[in-house]
PDB file of C-alpha atoms and ligand atoms in Angstrom:
ATOM      1  CA  MET A   1     -72.732  19.109  18.394  1.00  0.00           C
ATOM      2  CA  ALA A   2     -73.625  18.487  22.013  1.00  0.00           C
ATOM      3  CA  LYS A   3     -73.295  20.955  24.851  1.00  0.00           C
ATOM      4  CA  LEU A   4     -70.499  19.718  27.104  1.00  0.00           C
ATOM      5  CA  ILE A   5     -71.614  19.352  30.727  1.00  0.00           C
ATOM      6  CA  ASN A   6     -68.546  20.438  32.614  1.00  0.00           C
ATOM      7  CA  GLY A   7     -68.417  18.514  35.884  1.00  0.00           C
ATOM      8  CA  LYS A   8     -65.083  19.956  36.805  1.00  0.00           C
ATOM      9  CA  GLU A   9     -66.402  23.507  36.629  1.00  0.00           C
ATOM     10  CA  ILE A  10     -69.717  22.759  38.343  1.00  0.00           C
ATOM     11  CA  SER A  11     -68.016  20.795  41.137  1.00  0.00           C
ATOM     12  CA  GLN A  12     -65.663  23.753  41.631  1.00  0.00           C
ATOM     13  CA  GLN A  13     -68.689  26.055  42.002  1.00  0.00           C
ATOM     14  CA  ILE A  14     -70.184  23.754  44.632  1.00  0.00           C
ATOM     15  CA  LYS A  15     -66.887  23.481  46.507  1.00  0.00           C
ATOM     16  CA  ASP A  16     -66.589  27.275  46.574  1.00  0.00           C
ATOM     17  CA  GLU A  17     -70.124  27.583  47.979  1.00  0.00           C
ATOM     18  CA  LEU A  18     -69.277  24.993  50.625  1.00  0.00           C
ATOM     19  CA  LYS A  19     -66.008  26.703  51.458  1.00  0.00           C
ATOM     20  CA  GLU A  20     -67.954  29.849  52.382  1.00  0.00           C
ATOM     21  CA  LYS A  21     -70.415  27.865  54.475  1.00  0.00           C
ATOM     22  CA  VAL A  22     -67.578  26.128  56.297  1.00  0.00           C
ATOM     23  CA  SER A  23     -65.848  29.381  57.163  1.00  0.00           C
ATOM     24  CA  ALA A  24     -69.125  30.750  58.518  1.00  0.00           C
ATOM     25  CA  LEU A  25     -69.465  27.612  60.663  1.00  0.00           C
ATOM     26  CA  LYS A  26     -65.873  27.999  61.812  1.00  0.00           C
ATOM     27  CA  ALA A  27     -66.596  31.558  62.858  1.00  0.00           C
ATOM     28  CA  GLN A  28     -69.259  30.072  65.155  1.00  0.00           C
ATOM     29  CA  GLY A  29     -66.655  27.749  66.588  1.00  0.00           C
ATOM     30  CA  LYS A  30     -67.636  24.673  64.597  1.00  0.00           C
ATOM     31  CA  ASN A  31     -64.988  22.566  62.895  1.00  0.00           C
ATOM     32  CA  ILE A  32     -66.036  19.800  60.502  1.00  0.00           C
ATOM     33  CA  CYS A  33     -64.213  16.484  60.354  1.00  0.00           C
ATOM     34  CA  LEU A  34     -64.438  13.567  57.892  1.00  0.00           C
ATOM     35  CA  ALA A  35     -62.871  10.206  58.727  1.00  0.00           C
ATOM     36  CA  VAL A  36     -61.608   8.505  55.554  1.00  0.00           C
ATOM     37  CA  ILE A  37     -60.765   4.828  55.873  1.00  0.00           C
ATOM     38  CA  GLN A  38     -58.932   2.872  53.186  1.00  0.00           C
ATOM     39  CA  VAL A  39     -58.137  -0.811  53.681  1.00  0.00           C
ATOM     40  CA  GLY A  40     -55.312  -2.054  51.447  1.00  0.00           C
ATOM     41  CA  ASN A  41     -53.701  -0.015  48.688  1.00  0.00           C
ATOM     42  CA  ASP A  42     -55.599  -0.541  45.469  1.00  0.00           C
ATOM     43  CA  PRO A  43     -54.151   2.189  43.189  1.00  0.00           C
ATOM     44  CA  ALA A  44     -57.539   3.454  41.882  1.00  0.00           C
ATOM     45  CA  SER A  45     -58.866   3.703  45.455  1.00  0.00           C
ATOM     46  CA  SER A  46     -55.762   5.649  46.449  1.00  0.00           C
ATOM     47  CA  VAL A  47     -56.435   8.183  43.653  1.00  0.00           C
ATOM     48  CA  TYR A  48     -60.067   8.666  44.741  1.00  0.00           C
ATOM     49  CA  VAL A  49     -59.189   8.856  48.436  1.00  0.00           C
ATOM     50  CA  GLY A  50     -56.438  11.355  47.610  1.00  0.00           C
ATOM     51  CA  ASN A  51     -58.964  13.499  45.704  1.00  0.00           C
ATOM     52  CA  LYS A  52     -61.322  13.394  48.691  1.00  0.00           C
ATOM     53  CA  LYS A  53     -58.598  14.555  51.083  1.00  0.00           C
ATOM     54  CA  LYS A  54     -57.638  17.363  48.680  1.00  0.00           C
ATOM     55  CA  ALA A  55     -61.255  18.518  48.490  1.00  0.00           C
ATOM     56  CA  CYS A  56     -61.482  18.517  52.299  1.00  0.00           C
ATOM     57  CA  ALA A  57     -58.342  20.642  52.558  1.00  0.00           C
ATOM     58  CA  TYR A  58     -59.660  23.107  49.960  1.00  0.00           C
ATOM     59  CA  ILE A  59     -63.017  23.560  51.674  1.00  0.00           C
ATOM     60  CA  GLY A  60     -61.645  23.675  55.193  1.00  0.00           C
ATOM     61  CA  ILE A  61     -62.865  20.295  56.402  1.00  0.00           C
ATOM     62  CA  GLU A  62     -60.457  18.315  58.528  1.00  0.00           C
ATOM     63  CA  SER A  63     -59.821  14.838  57.114  1.00  0.00           C
ATOM     64  CA  ARG A  64     -58.738  12.120  59.488  1.00  0.00           C
ATOM     65  CA  ALA A  65     -57.098   9.436  57.371  1.00  0.00           C
ATOM     66  CA  PHE A  66     -56.906   5.756  58.251  1.00  0.00           C
ATOM     67  CA  GLU A  67     -54.631   3.827  55.911  1.00  0.00           C
ATOM     68  CA  LEU A  68     -55.094   0.272  57.091  1.00  0.00           C
ATOM     69  CA  PRO A  69     -53.161  -2.767  55.829  1.00  0.00           C
ATOM     70  CA  GLU A  70     -54.822  -5.303  53.522  1.00  0.00           C
ATOM     71  CA  GLU A  71     -54.749  -7.876  56.373  1.00  0.00           C
ATOM     72  CA  THR A  72     -56.934  -5.757  58.665  1.00  0.00           C
ATOM     73  CA  THR A  73     -59.659  -7.984  60.118  1.00  0.00           C
ATOM     74  CA  GLU A  74     -63.362  -7.265  59.987  1.00  0.00           C
ATOM     75  CA  GLU A  75     -63.387  -6.996  63.806  1.00  0.00           C
ATOM     76  CA  GLU A  76     -60.612  -4.380  63.736  1.00  0.00           C
ATOM     77  CA  LEU A  77     -62.414  -2.322  61.125  1.00  0.00           C
ATOM     78  CA  LEU A  78     -65.736  -2.581  62.998  1.00  0.00           C
ATOM     79  CA  SER A  79     -64.024  -1.466  66.177  1.00  0.00           C
ATOM     80  CA  ILE A  80     -62.572   1.637  64.473  1.00  0.00           C
ATOM     81  CA  ILE A  81     -66.015   2.487  63.080  1.00  0.00           C
ATOM     82  CA  LYS A  82     -67.559   2.084  66.543  1.00  0.00           C
ATOM     83  CA  ASP A  83     -65.017   4.525  68.002  1.00  0.00           C
ATOM     84  CA  LEU A  84     -65.668   7.034  65.218  1.00  0.00           C
ATOM     85  CA  ASN A  85     -69.455   6.714  65.678  1.00  0.00           C
ATOM     86  CA  GLU A  86     -68.990   7.699  69.321  1.00  0.00           C
ATOM     87  CA  ASP A  87     -66.484  10.497  68.624  1.00  0.00           C
ATOM     88  CA  ASP A  88     -68.298  13.869  68.754  1.00  0.00           C
ATOM     89  CA  GLY A  89     -65.428  15.467  66.855  1.00  0.00           C
ATOM     90  CA  VAL A  90     -66.143  13.340  63.760  1.00  0.00           C
ATOM     91  CA  HIS A  91     -69.077  14.293  61.504  1.00  0.00           C
ATOM     92  CA  GLY A  92     -68.697  11.911  58.584  1.00  0.00           C
ATOM     93  CA  ILE A  93     -67.315   8.389  58.161  1.00  0.00           C
ATOM     94  CA  LEU A  94     -66.287   7.019  54.787  1.00  0.00           C
ATOM     95  CA  VAL A  95     -64.968   3.505  54.212  1.00  0.00           C
ATOM     96  CA  GLN A  96     -63.597   3.386  50.685  1.00  0.00           C
ATOM     97  CA  LEU A  97     -65.091   0.512  48.678  1.00  0.00           C
ATOM     98  CA  PRO A  98     -64.305  -2.148  47.642  1.00  0.00           C
ATOM     99  CA  VAL A  99     -62.944  -3.584  50.896  1.00  0.00           C
ATOM    100  CA  PRO A 100     -60.758  -6.747  50.760  1.00  0.00           C
ATOM    101  CA  LYS A 101     -62.686  -9.993  50.202  1.00  0.00           C
ATOM    102  CA  HIS A 102     -62.291 -11.275  53.774  1.00  0.00           C
ATOM    103  CA  ILE A 103     -64.314  -8.305  55.044  1.00  0.00           C
ATOM    104  CA  ASN A 104     -68.111  -8.331  54.697  1.00  0.00           C
ATOM    105  CA  GLU A 105     -69.004  -5.071  52.966  1.00  0.00           C
ATOM    106  CA  GLU A 106     -72.610  -5.140  54.117  1.00  0.00           C
ATOM    107  CA  LYS A 107     -71.603  -5.471  57.782  1.00  0.00           C
ATOM    108  CA  ILE A 108     -69.306  -2.462  57.407  1.00  0.00           C
ATOM    109  CA  ILE A 109     -71.973  -0.317  55.762  1.00  0.00           C
ATOM    110  CA  ASN A 110     -74.504  -1.287  58.451  1.00  0.00           C
ATOM    111  CA  ALA A 111     -72.053  -0.391  61.223  1.00  0.00           C
ATOM    112  CA  ILE A 112     -71.716   3.271  60.245  1.00  0.00           C
ATOM    113  CA  SER A 113     -74.129   5.501  62.147  1.00  0.00           C
ATOM    114  CA  PRO A 114     -76.756   6.894  59.721  1.00  0.00           C
ATOM    115  CA  LYS A 115     -75.989  10.311  61.284  1.00  0.00           C
ATOM    116  CA  LYS A 116     -72.442  10.065  59.899  1.00  0.00           C
ATOM    117  CA  ASP A 117     -73.224   8.092  56.740  1.00  0.00           C
ATOM    118  CA  VAL A 118     -71.986  10.733  54.279  1.00  0.00           C
ATOM    119  CA  ASP A 119     -71.814   8.110  51.507  1.00  0.00           C
ATOM    120  CA  GLY A 120     -75.548   7.450  51.891  1.00  0.00           C
ATOM    121  CA  PHE A 121     -75.005   3.685  51.717  1.00  0.00           C
ATOM    122  CA  HIS A 122     -76.665   2.667  55.016  1.00  0.00           C
ATOM    123  CA  PRO A 123     -80.048   0.915  54.613  1.00  0.00           C
ATOM    124  CA  GLU A 124     -81.661   3.651  56.727  1.00  0.00           C
ATOM    125  CA  SER A 125     -80.306   6.320  54.349  1.00  0.00           C
ATOM    126  CA  VAL A 126     -81.528   4.393  51.298  1.00  0.00           C
ATOM    127  CA  GLY A 127     -84.914   3.812  52.938  1.00  0.00           C
ATOM    128  CA  SER A 128     -85.253   7.505  53.764  1.00  0.00           C
ATOM    129  CA  LEU A 129     -84.575   8.417  50.151  1.00  0.00           C
ATOM    130  CA  CYS A 130     -87.158   5.887  49.033  1.00  0.00           C
ATOM    131  CA  ILE A 131     -89.946   7.279  51.224  1.00  0.00           C
ATOM    132  CA  GLY A 132     -88.953  10.939  50.911  1.00  0.00           C
ATOM    133  CA  ARG A 133     -87.527  11.567  54.372  1.00  0.00           C
ATOM    134  CA  PRO A 134     -84.386  13.579  55.075  1.00  0.00           C
ATOM    135  CA  GLY A 135     -81.190  11.544  55.039  1.00  0.00           C
ATOM    136  CA  PHE A 136     -77.910  11.313  53.192  1.00  0.00           C
ATOM    137  CA  VAL A 137     -78.134  10.627  49.471  1.00  0.00           C
ATOM    138  CA  SER A 138     -75.489   8.594  47.633  1.00  0.00           C
ATOM    139  CA  CYS A 139     -72.960  11.070  46.227  1.00  0.00           C
ATOM    140  CA  THR A 140     -72.787  10.041  42.561  1.00  0.00           C
ATOM    141  CA  PRO A 141     -76.558  10.198  41.892  1.00  0.00           C
ATOM    142  CA  ALA A 142     -76.862  13.399  43.958  1.00  0.00           C
ATOM    143  CA  GLY A 143     -74.039  14.891  41.881  1.00  0.00           C
ATOM    144  CA  ILE A 144     -75.817  13.984  38.645  1.00  0.00           C
ATOM    145  CA  ILE A 145     -78.953  15.857  39.779  1.00  0.00           C
ATOM    146  CA  GLN A 146     -76.763  18.909  40.422  1.00  0.00           C
ATOM    147  CA  LEU A 147     -75.136  18.549  36.994  1.00  0.00           C
ATOM    148  CA  LEU A 148     -78.553  18.565  35.322  1.00  0.00           C
ATOM    149  CA  LYS A 149     -79.997  21.415  37.392  1.00  0.00           C
ATOM    150  CA  ARG A 150     -76.968  23.649  37.097  1.00  0.00           C
ATOM    151  CA  SER A 151     -76.858  23.014  33.342  1.00  0.00           C
ATOM    152  CA  GLU A 152     -80.518  24.044  33.138  1.00  0.00           C
ATOM    153  CA  ILE A 153     -81.672  20.709  31.784  1.00  0.00           C
ATOM    154  CA  ASP A 154     -85.348  20.149  32.645  1.00  0.00           C
ATOM    155  CA  ILE A 155     -86.137  16.882  34.380  1.00  0.00           C
ATOM    156  CA  GLU A 156     -89.849  17.152  35.112  1.00  0.00           C
ATOM    157  CA  GLY A 157     -91.985  15.051  32.780  1.00  0.00           C
ATOM    158  CA  LYS A 158     -88.958  13.814  30.828  1.00  0.00           C
ATOM    159  CA  HIS A 159     -88.321  10.164  30.110  1.00  0.00           C
ATOM    160  CA  CYS A 160     -85.192   9.202  31.996  1.00  0.00           C
ATOM    161  CA  VAL A 161     -83.583   5.835  31.279  1.00  0.00           C
ATOM    162  CA  VAL A 162     -81.062   4.600  33.850  1.00  0.00           C
ATOM    163  CA  ILE A 163     -78.868   1.690  32.772  1.00  0.00           C
ATOM    164  CA  GLY A 164     -77.597  -0.110  35.877  1.00  0.00           C
ATOM    165  CA  ARG A 165     -79.297  -1.155  39.115  1.00  0.00           C
ATOM    166  CA  SER A 166     -76.555  -1.047  41.741  1.00  0.00           C
ATOM    167  CA  ASN A 167     -77.426   0.013  45.278  1.00  0.00           C
ATOM    168  CA  ILE A 168     -75.000   2.942  45.111  1.00  0.00           C
ATOM    169  CA  VAL A 169     -75.771   4.372  41.679  1.00  0.00           C
ATOM    170  CA  GLY A 170     -78.613   2.913  39.592  1.00  0.00           C
ATOM    171  CA  LYS A 171     -81.298   2.480  42.251  1.00  0.00           C
ATOM    172  CA  PRO A 172     -80.794   5.792  44.102  1.00  0.00           C
ATOM    173  CA  MET A 173     -80.450   7.535  40.707  1.00  0.00           C
ATOM    174  CA  ALA A 174     -83.854   6.241  39.621  1.00  0.00           C
ATOM    175  CA  LEU A 175     -85.401   7.341  42.937  1.00  0.00           C
ATOM    176  CA  LEU A 176     -83.910  10.832  42.653  1.00  0.00           C
ATOM    177  CA  MET A 177     -85.141  11.273  39.079  1.00  0.00           C
ATOM    178  CA  LEU A 178     -88.571  10.132  40.221  1.00  0.00           C
ATOM    179  CA  ARG A 179     -88.456  12.722  43.027  1.00  0.00           C
ATOM    180  CA  GLU A 180     -87.737  15.322  40.311  1.00  0.00           C
ATOM    181  CA  ASN A 181     -90.889  14.161  38.504  1.00  0.00           C
ATOM    182  CA  ALA A 182     -89.222  12.351  35.618  1.00  0.00           C
ATOM    183  CA  THR A 183     -90.757   9.236  34.101  1.00  0.00           C
ATOM    184  CA  VAL A 184     -88.148   6.623  34.941  1.00  0.00           C
ATOM    185  CA  THR A 185     -87.131   3.345  33.301  1.00  0.00           C
ATOM    186  CA  ILE A 186     -84.414   1.168  34.830  1.00  0.00           C
ATOM    187  CA  CYS A 187     -82.517  -1.135  32.453  1.00  0.00           C
ATOM    188  CA  HIS A 188     -79.951  -3.788  33.357  1.00  0.00           C
ATOM    189  CA  SER A 189     -78.037  -6.770  32.014  1.00  0.00           C
ATOM    190  CA  ARG A 190     -81.215  -8.844  31.470  1.00  0.00           C
ATOM    191  CA  THR A 191     -83.143  -6.100  29.719  1.00  0.00           C
ATOM    192  CA  LYS A 192     -84.458  -7.068  26.294  1.00  0.00           C
ATOM    193  CA  ASN A 193     -84.467  -4.385  23.572  1.00  0.00           C
ATOM    194  CA  LEU A 194     -81.968  -2.246  25.497  1.00  0.00           C
ATOM    195  CA  LYS A 195     -81.205  -0.187  22.415  1.00  0.00           C
ATOM    196  CA  GLU A 196     -84.868   0.551  21.646  1.00  0.00           C
ATOM    197  CA  ILE A 197     -85.554   1.646  25.218  1.00  0.00           C
ATOM    198  CA  CYS A 198     -82.437   3.861  25.369  1.00  0.00           C
ATOM    199  CA  LYS A 199     -83.456   5.483  22.080  1.00  0.00           C
ATOM    200  CA  GLU A 200     -86.609   6.765  23.778  1.00  0.00           C
ATOM    201  CA  ALA A 201     -84.731   8.499  26.590  1.00  0.00           C
ATOM    202  CA  ASP A 202     -84.688  12.278  26.906  1.00  0.00           C
ATOM    203  CA  ILE A 203     -82.085  11.776  29.638  1.00  0.00           C
ATOM    204  CA  LEU A 204     -79.907   8.663  29.441  1.00  0.00           C
ATOM    205  CA  ILE A 205     -77.844   7.816  32.531  1.00  0.00           C
ATOM    206  CA  VAL A 206     -75.289   5.112  31.897  1.00  0.00           C
ATOM    207  CA  ALA A 207     -73.821   3.102  34.780  1.00  0.00           C
ATOM    208  CA  ILE A 208     -73.088  -0.320  33.338  1.00  0.00           C
ATOM    209  CA  GLY A 209     -69.367  -0.693  33.918  1.00  0.00           C
ATOM    210  CA  LYS A 210     -68.477  -1.606  30.312  1.00  0.00           C
ATOM    211  CA  PRO A 211     -66.024   0.663  28.516  1.00  0.00           C
ATOM    212  CA  LYS A 212     -67.515   2.615  25.572  1.00  0.00           C
ATOM    213  CA  MET A 213     -70.522   0.278  25.277  1.00  0.00           C
ATOM    214  CA  ILE A 214     -73.097   2.966  24.468  1.00  0.00           C
ATOM    215  CA  ASP A 215     -72.629   4.382  20.978  1.00  0.00           C
ATOM    216  CA  ALA A 216     -74.759   6.732  18.869  1.00  0.00           C
ATOM    217  CA  SER A 217     -77.152   3.941  17.908  1.00  0.00           C
ATOM    218  CA  TYR A 218     -78.537   3.976  21.500  1.00  0.00           C
ATOM    219  CA  VAL A 219     -79.156   7.718  21.622  1.00  0.00           C
ATOM    220  CA  LYS A 220     -82.116   9.825  20.491  1.00  0.00           C
ATOM    221  CA  ASP A 221     -81.296  13.030  18.651  1.00  0.00           C
ATOM    222  CA  GLY A 222     -80.760  15.843  21.140  1.00  0.00           C
ATOM    223  CA  ALA A 223     -80.880  13.631  24.271  1.00  0.00           C
ATOM    224  CA  THR A 224     -78.858  14.365  27.400  1.00  0.00           C
ATOM    225  CA  VAL A 225     -76.287  11.627  28.089  1.00  0.00           C
ATOM    226  CA  ILE A 226     -74.690  11.192  31.526  1.00  0.00           C
ATOM    227  CA  ASP A 227     -71.726   8.801  31.748  1.00  0.00           C
ATOM    228  CA  VAL A 228     -71.038   7.286  35.171  1.00  0.00           C
ATOM    229  CA  GLY A 229     -68.401   4.781  34.008  1.00  0.00           C
ATOM    230  CA  ILE A 230     -64.692   5.174  34.559  1.00  0.00           C
ATOM    231  CA  HIS A 231     -62.174   2.845  32.887  1.00  0.00           C
ATOM    232  CA  ARG A 232     -58.803   2.890  31.207  1.00  0.00           C
ATOM    233  CA  ASP A 233     -58.830   2.108  27.485  1.00  0.00           C
ATOM    234  CA  ALA A 234     -56.192   0.257  25.414  1.00  0.00           C
ATOM    235  CA  ASN A 235     -53.996   3.380  25.400  1.00  0.00           C
ATOM    236  CA  ASN A 236     -54.314   3.711  29.201  1.00  0.00           C
ATOM    237  CA  LYS A 237     -56.520   6.793  28.728  1.00  0.00           C
ATOM    238  CA  LEU A 238     -59.541   7.312  31.001  1.00  0.00           C
ATOM    239  CA  CYS A 239     -62.873   6.592  29.308  1.00  0.00           C
ATOM    240  CA  GLY A 240     -66.474   5.971  30.329  1.00  0.00           C
ATOM    241  CA  ASP A 241     -69.298   3.549  29.531  1.00  0.00           C
ATOM    242  CA  VAL A 242     -70.219   5.860  26.650  1.00  0.00           C
ATOM    243  CA  ASP A 243     -68.353   6.015  23.352  1.00  0.00           C
ATOM    244  CA  PHE A 244     -67.955   9.787  23.520  1.00  0.00           C
ATOM    245  CA  ALA A 245     -66.721  10.306  19.937  1.00  0.00           C
ATOM    246  CA  SER A 246     -69.704   8.408  18.546  1.00  0.00           C
ATOM    247  CA  VAL A 247     -72.402   9.897  20.822  1.00  0.00           C
ATOM    248  CA  GLU A 248     -71.286  13.521  21.022  1.00  0.00           C
ATOM    249  CA  PRO A 249     -72.519  14.474  17.510  1.00  0.00           C
ATOM    250  CA  VAL A 250     -76.095  13.231  18.159  1.00  0.00           C
ATOM    251  CA  ALA A 251     -76.571  14.136  21.840  1.00  0.00           C
ATOM    252  CA  GLY A 252     -77.951  17.493  22.961  1.00  0.00           C
ATOM    253  CA  ALA A 253     -75.720  17.515  26.037  1.00  0.00           C
ATOM    254  CA  ILE A 254     -73.120  15.067  27.326  1.00  0.00           C
ATOM    255  CA  THR A 255     -70.697  14.575  30.218  1.00  0.00           C
ATOM    256  CA  PRO A 256     -67.037  13.815  29.484  1.00  0.00           C
ATOM    257  CA  VAL A 257     -64.843  11.276  31.307  1.00  0.00           C
ATOM    258  CA  PRO A 258     -62.783  12.473  33.096  1.00  0.00           C
ATOM    259  CA  GLY A 259     -64.205  15.821  34.201  1.00  0.00           C
ATOM    260  CA  GLY A 260     -67.891  14.831  34.285  1.00  0.00           C
ATOM    261  CA  VAL A 261     -69.556  12.793  37.005  1.00  0.00           C
ATOM    262  CA  GLY A 262     -66.363  11.872  38.960  1.00  0.00           C
ATOM    263  CA  PRO A 263     -65.595  15.316  40.395  1.00  0.00           C
ATOM    264  CA  MET A 264     -69.292  15.760  41.276  1.00  0.00           C
ATOM    265  CA  THR A 265     -69.193  12.638  43.464  1.00  0.00           C
ATOM    266  CA  ILE A 266     -66.521  14.281  45.557  1.00  0.00           C
ATOM    267  CA  ALA A 267     -68.282  17.656  45.678  1.00  0.00           C
ATOM    268  CA  MET A 268     -71.436  15.952  46.989  1.00  0.00           C
ATOM    269  CA  LEU A 269     -69.436  14.041  49.574  1.00  0.00           C
ATOM    270  CA  MET A 270     -68.210  17.401  50.832  1.00  0.00           C
ATOM    271  CA  ASN A 271     -71.788  18.685  50.781  1.00  0.00           C
ATOM    272  CA  ASN A 272     -72.925  15.726  52.892  1.00  0.00           C
ATOM    273  CA  CYS A 273     -70.144  16.372  55.431  1.00  0.00           C
ATOM    274  CA  VAL A 274     -71.265  19.973  55.821  1.00  0.00           C
ATOM    275  CA  GLU A 275     -74.871  18.791  56.177  1.00  0.00           C
ATOM    276  CA  ALA A 276     -73.832  16.269  58.828  1.00  0.00           C
ATOM    277  CA  ALA A 277     -72.257  19.066  60.853  1.00  0.00           C
ATOM    278  CA  GLU A 278     -75.228  21.388  60.324  1.00  0.00           C
ATOM    279  CA  ARG A 279     -77.718  18.717  61.360  1.00  0.00           C
ATOM    280  CA  GLU A 280     -75.892  18.093  64.601  1.00  0.00           C
ATOM    281  CA  GLU A 281     -77.708  20.801  66.582  1.00  0.00           C
TER     282      GLU A 281
HETATM  283  N1  GUE B   1     -67.173   4.508  50.093  1.00  0.00           N
HETATM  284  C1  GUE B   1     -67.024   4.878  48.817  1.00  0.00           C
HETATM  285  N2  GUE B   1     -67.533   6.065  48.406  1.00  0.00           N
HETATM  286  C2  GUE B   1     -67.372   6.476  47.132  1.00  0.00           C
HETATM  287  O1  GUE B   1     -67.874   7.552  46.752  1.00  0.00           O
HETATM  288  C3  GUE B   1     -66.642   5.640  46.223  1.00  0.00           C
HETATM  289  C4  GUE B   1     -66.127   4.429  46.703  1.00  0.00           C
HETATM  290  N3  GUE B   1     -66.342   4.069  47.991  1.00  0.00           N
HETATM  291  N4  GUE B   1     -65.433   3.599  45.882  1.00  0.00           N
HETATM  292  C5  GUE B   1     -65.152   3.944  44.510  1.00  0.00           C
HETATM  293  C6  GUE B   1     -66.159   4.924  43.926  1.00  0.00           C
HETATM  294  C7  GUE B   1     -65.627   5.705  42.756  1.00  0.00           C
HETATM  295  N5  GUE B   1     -65.557   7.092  43.194  1.00  0.00           N
HETATM  296  C8  GUE B   1     -64.961   8.113  42.476  1.00  0.00           C
HETATM  297  C9  GUE B   1     -64.624   9.326  43.042  1.00  0.00           C
HETATM  298  C10 GUE B   1     -63.968  10.305  42.322  1.00  0.00           C
HETATM  299  C11 GUE B   1     -63.645  10.118  40.997  1.00  0.00           C
HETATM  300  C12 GUE B   1     -62.901  11.183  40.265  1.00  0.00           C
HETATM  301  O2  GUE B   1     -62.398  12.110  40.856  1.00  0.00           O
HETATM  302  N6  GUE B   1     -62.771  11.068  38.934  1.00  0.00           N
HETATM  303  C13 GUE B   1     -62.015  11.989  38.107  1.00  0.00           C
HETATM  304  C14 GUE B   1     -60.752  11.352  37.555  1.00  0.00           C
HETATM  305  C15 GUE B   1     -59.935  10.602  38.568  1.00  0.00           C
HETATM  306  C16 GUE B   1     -58.714   9.914  37.944  1.00  0.00           C
HETATM  307  O3  GUE B   1     -57.814  10.639  37.488  1.00  0.00           O
HETATM  308  O4  GUE B   1     -58.683   8.654  37.917  1.00  0.00           O
HETATM  309  C17 GUE B   1     -62.858  12.398  36.915  1.00  0.00           C
HETATM  310  O5  GUE B   1     -63.748  11.617  36.524  1.00  0.00           O
HETATM  311  O6  GUE B   1     -62.618  13.468  36.365  1.00  0.00           O
HETATM  312  C18 GUE B   1     -63.996   8.927  40.394  1.00  0.00           C
HETATM  313  C19 GUE B   1     -64.645   7.941  41.117  1.00  0.00           C
HETATM  314  C20 GUE B   1     -65.993   7.174  44.470  1.00  0.00           C
HETATM  315  N7  GUE B   1     -66.402   5.994  44.914  1.00  0.00           N
HETATM  316 MG1   MG B   2     -69.677   8.575  47.759  1.00  0.00          MG
END
């Protein structure tokens, strides 16, 4: 029986800590503002964006919402970002991904000022993480570090296997685990012997994007398993990349979906907004 790593509870803790910080900042006359931009109305994006706005309201951060039509041009979006970069009243800028196909995602990410890059997606933010300088860290990997630390799971010296090498999750995750002195292996779609490598992990972080792909046969007895995936199964129920029912009996600790990594992503976004405002001086 694995210990359940409760992301909902831990994210609530973090939001309560931030709420106190924000009221202290307010008492000094400082109001924090996050600009949230959604282009089009993909239903999953609307859920996530809605959760972000709710978290802002709870903590006391102002959210300035931009709900732009699907047909918005790249130039229009870039022009809004430019205005927000120059607006001293705005501390963080978030463009919900994915953007429609006619808009170049990379151009959008590059346009956001690194000072306001609360997603941590800008090349300067990623570079800073890589060389150990201060900068914003991508929210999902940062949230996973908090999950581990606040669940008192040791990282130092452990073998951490990350499955997935995306710029927003896999790569920054590996860098963060390295910073915490883990021994890190990154696996991906071309990895040979995936199962054998996963079986050696003390901490297995799964971000492959395939529903319930990782079952008990990939997991060492007592390992910690972190599930980054989020999908809907045949019964329209949320599930992750990990087959929870299969893995839970062998793992030492495991995150559920929902209520695991997802809420932590939002808590860390809030954390980055507060940091952006604090760093301003
Ligand atoms: N610029 C940008 N920044 C992001 O951080 C970003 C993004 N684009 N695009 C999409 C991904 C995905 N993401 C999630 C946020 C919250 C939950 C979340 O709250 N999950 C809940 C369940 C939500 C539900 O009911 O569907 C949970 O796991 O318990 C999930 C996924 C942020 N992302
Ligand atoms: Mg994020």
